[in-house]
Coordinates of C-alpha atoms in Angstrom, one line a residue:
M1 CA 19.2 -19.9 -2.4
S2 CA 17.5 -16.2 -2.5
M3 CA 16.2 -14.9 -5.9
N4 CA 15.0 -11.7 -6.5
N5 CA 11.4 -12.1 -7.8
R6 CA 9.9 -8.8 -9.3
L7 CA 6.6 -8.2 -10.3
N8 CA 6.5 -6.8 -13.8
N9 CA 3.1 -5.7 -14.5
P10 CA 3.0 -2.7 -11.9
I11 CA -0.4 -2.8 -10.0
N12 CA -2.8 0.8 -10.7
I13 CA -4.8 1.9 -7.9
D14 CA -6.6 5.5 -8.1
Q15 CA -7.4 7.4 -4.5
V16 CA -9.7 10.2 -5.3
F17 CA -9.2 13.6 -3.6
C18 CA -11.2 16.3 -3.0
E19 CA -10.3 18.7 0.2
V20 CA -8.1 21.6 0.4
D21 CA -4.3 22.0 1.6
K22 CA -2.9 18.8 2.6
F23 CA -4.1 15.6 1.7
I24 CA -2.8 12.1 2.7
L25 CA -2.5 8.9 0.9
D26 CA -3.6 5.7 2.8
L27 CA -1.2 2.8 2.3
D28 CA -3.1 0.1 4.8
T29 CA -0.7 -2.7 4.0
I30 CA -1.2 -6.1 5.5
I31 CA 0.9 -9.8 6.0
Q32 CA -1.0 -12.6 5.4
I33 CA 0.8 -16.9 5.7
N34 CA -1.3 -19.8 6.2
C35 CA 0.3 -23.0 6.6
G36 CA -1.2 -26.6 6.0
S37 CA 0.6 -29.4 9.2
G38 CA 4.5 -30.6 8.8
S39 CA 5.2 -26.7 7.3
Q40 CA 6.5 -23.1 8.8
G41 CA 6.8 -19.7 6.9
I42 CA 8.0 -16.4 7.3
V43 CA 7.5 -13.3 5.7
T44 CA 9.4 -9.7 6.0
L45 CA 8.4 -6.2 4.7
D46 CA 11.4 -4.9 4.9
S47 CA 10.9 -1.5 3.1
L48 CA 9.6 0.4 0.1
D49 CA 10.6 3.3 -2.1
V50 CA 7.9 5.9 -2.9
D51 CA 8.8 8.2 -6.6
L52 CA 6.3 10.9 -6.5
S53 CA 5.4 12.9 -10.3
G54 CA 3.1 15.9 -10.4
L55 CA 2.6 19.3 -8.6
A56 CA 2.9 18.2 -5.5
E57 CA 5.4 17.2 -3.0
M58 CA 5.7 14.7 0.2
I59 CA 5.9 16.1 4.0
N60 CA 5.3 13.8 6.3
I61 CA 5.1 10.1 6.2
I62 CA 2.8 8.4 9.5
T63 CA 2.8 5.0 10.5
G64 CA -0.2 3.1 12.2
I65 CA -2.3 0.4 13.8
I66 CA -5.3 -1.3 11.7
D67 CA -7.7 -2.2 14.2
G68 CA -7.7 -5.7 15.3
C69 CA -4.5 -6.7 13.3
Q70 CA -1.0 -7.6 14.7
D71 CA 0.9 -4.5 14.6
G72 CA 3.4 -4.9 11.9
C73 CA 5.2 -1.4 12.3
P74 CA 5.4 -0.4 16.2
D75 CA 6.4 2.9 18.1
G76 CA 10.0 3.2 16.9
S77 CA 10.6 0.5 14.4
V78 CA 10.4 2.3 11.1
S79 CA 12.4 4.8 9.8
T80 CA 11.9 7.3 7.4
V81 CA 13.5 10.0 4.9
I82 CA 12.1 12.1 2.2
S83 CA 14.5 14.1 -0.2
P84 CA 15.0 17.4 -0.5
D85 CA 12.5 18.4 -2.7
G86 CA 9.5 15.7 -1.4
K87 CA 9.8 13.9 -5.2
Q88 CA 11.0 10.3 -3.3
A89 CA 10.5 9.0 -0.2
S90 CA 12.3 5.4 1.9
V91 CA 10.1 3.6 4.8
I92 CA 12.2 0.9 6.2
F93 CA 10.7 -1.8 8.9
D94 CA 12.8 -3.3 11.3
E95 CA 9.7 -5.4 12.9
F96 CA 7.5 -6.6 10.2
I97 CA 8.0 -10.0 10.2
V98 CA 5.2 -12.3 10.0
E99 CA 6.1 -16.6 10.8
A100 CA 3.0 -18.9 11.3
D101 CA 4.5 -22.6 12.2
G102 CA 1.4 -25.9 11.0
N103 CA 2.8 -27.6 13.7
I104 CA 1.7 -25.9 16.1
P105 CA -2.4 -25.3 17.6
G106 CA -3.4 -22.4 16.5
Q107 CA -0.4 -21.2 15.0
S108 CA -1.2 -22.3 11.6
F109 CA -2.5 -18.8 10.4
A110 CA -0.4 -15.4 10.6
E111 CA -0.8 -11.6 10.0
K112 CA 0.9 -8.7 10.6
C113 CA -0.6 -4.9 9.2
C114 CA 0.7 -1.7 9.6
S115 CA -1.0 1.2 8.8
I116 CA 1.4 3.8 6.3
G117 CA -0.2 7.5 5.7
I118 CA 1.5 9.4 3.2
E119 CA 0.7 13.9 3.7
F120 CA 1.7 15.7 0.3
L121 CA 1.4 19.0 -0.4
P122 CA 0.1 19.6 -3.9
D123 CA 1.4 23.4 -5.6
D124 CA -2.3 23.8 -6.6
P125 CA -4.5 22.1 -3.8
N126 CA -7.9 23.6 -6.0
K127 CA -6.5 22.3 -9.1
N128 CA -7.7 19.4 -11.0
Q129 CA -5.1 16.9 -11.2
I130 CA -3.8 13.5 -11.0
I131 CA -0.5 13.0 -9.1
K132 CA 1.2 9.8 -9.7
F133 CA 3.2 7.1 -6.3
D134 CA 5.2 4.7 -8.1
I135 CA 5.5 2.7 -4.7
I136 CA 8.3 -0.3 -4.3
F137 CA 7.4 -3.2 -1.8
R138 CA 10.8 -5.0 -0.3
G139 CA 11.2 -8.5 1.4
F140 CA 11.7 -11.4 2.3
A141 CA 9.5 -14.8 2.0
D142 CA 10.7 -17.9 3.0
L143 CA 7.6 -21.3 2.6
D144 CA 7.6 -24.8 3.5
Q145 CA 5.4 -26.3 0.4
G146 CA 1.8 -26.5 1.8
C147 CA 2.3 -22.6 2.9
N148 CA 0.9 -19.9 1.0
A149 CA 1.2 -15.9 1.9
N150 CA -0.1 -12.5 0.4
L151 CA 0.3 -8.8 0.4
F152 CA -2.1 -6.8 0.9
V153 CA -2.2 -2.7 -0.1
N154 CA -5.7 -1.3 0.8
S155 CA -7.6 -4.7 0.2
N156 CA -5.6 -4.8 -3.7
N157 CA -3.9 -8.6 -3.1
I158 CA -1.0 -7.1 -5.0
L159 CA 1.4 -10.1 -4.4
T160 CA 0.9 -14.2 -3.4
L161 CA 3.6 -16.8 -2.8
S162 CA 3.4 -20.5 -2.9
G163 CA 5.8 -22.9 -1.1
P164 CA 7.9 -23.8 -1.5
V165 CA 9.5 -20.7 -1.6
D166 CA 13.6 -19.2 -0.1
R167 CA 13.7 -16.0 -1.7
D168 CA 13.9 -11.8 -1.9
Y169 CA 11.0 -10.4 -3.3
E170 CA 10.0 -6.6 -5.5
V171 CA 6.4 -5.9 -5.9
N172 CA 5.7 -2.9 -7.9
I173 CA 2.1 -0.6 -8.0
T174 CA 1.1 2.8 -8.9
I175 CA -1.2 5.2 -7.1
N176 CA -3.1 8.0 -8.6
A177 CA -4.0 10.5 -6.2
I178 CA -6.4 11.9 -8.3
L179 CA -7.8 15.9 -7.2
A180 CA -11.3 16.6 -8.4
C181 CA -13.5 18.4 -6.6
P182 CA -17.0 17.3 -7.4
Q183 CA -19.2 19.8 -9.2
N184 CA -22.4 19.6 -10.3
P185 CA -23.5 16.4 -8.9
Q186 CA -26.1 14.8 -10.6
I187 CA -28.4 12.2 -9.0
T188 CA -29.7 9.1 -11.3
I189 CA -32.2 6.8 -10.0
A190 CA -31.3 2.8 -11.0
N191 CA -34.0 1.4 -9.3
Q192 CA -36.0 1.6 -6.4
N193 CA -33.1 0.0 -4.0
I194 CA -30.0 1.7 -5.6
T195 CA -29.2 5.8 -6.1
A196 CA -26.1 6.5 -8.2
I197 CA -25.1 9.8 -7.5
V198 CA -22.6 10.7 -10.8
Y199 CA -20.4 13.6 -10.6
E200 CA -19.0 15.9 -13.4
S201 CA -15.6 16.5 -11.9
G202 CA -14.1 18.6 -14.5
L203 CA -11.0 17.0 -14.5
N204 CA -8.9 17.3 -17.8

């Protein structure tokens, strides 16, 4: 029996940008499964939806490989749509499917990855501001007892599942894109091995 599993407490991730014109918000997404002897598991990433809040618009979504990891979004397997105002976007995955089998040597651990880049255009790239992205990841997990799975975004573990599991999942995260070009860098010597550079960003 399938049931919806929604993570109620959103995870907040900050990314700071200091550029001009266009910006790309990176979502390095990884699914890992580890199954013990006698167990099998499968986890999919089916889609993600993005809502943007702030003085900006999404203009493109780019997917690609992550070095050293099996590709979860090969060419032709991803569909994207962006609303006319650039405030909402959806990404559909056809082949982001990860399977592990603890009964077969060398297949008890499995991993797939996808680099997802959301290109956005601020109304004023020189204005210090925070642009918020609310993102919902959706997929399905079928894990025997003895299998565990994790979903990582930008090295943050946003979901852990332990078998037995047979259900859809839904995970909310919020990413704050902070546009804050540093001004007046201040160098502080903490000790002989560490140098900390602190910036006054002027962010209001």
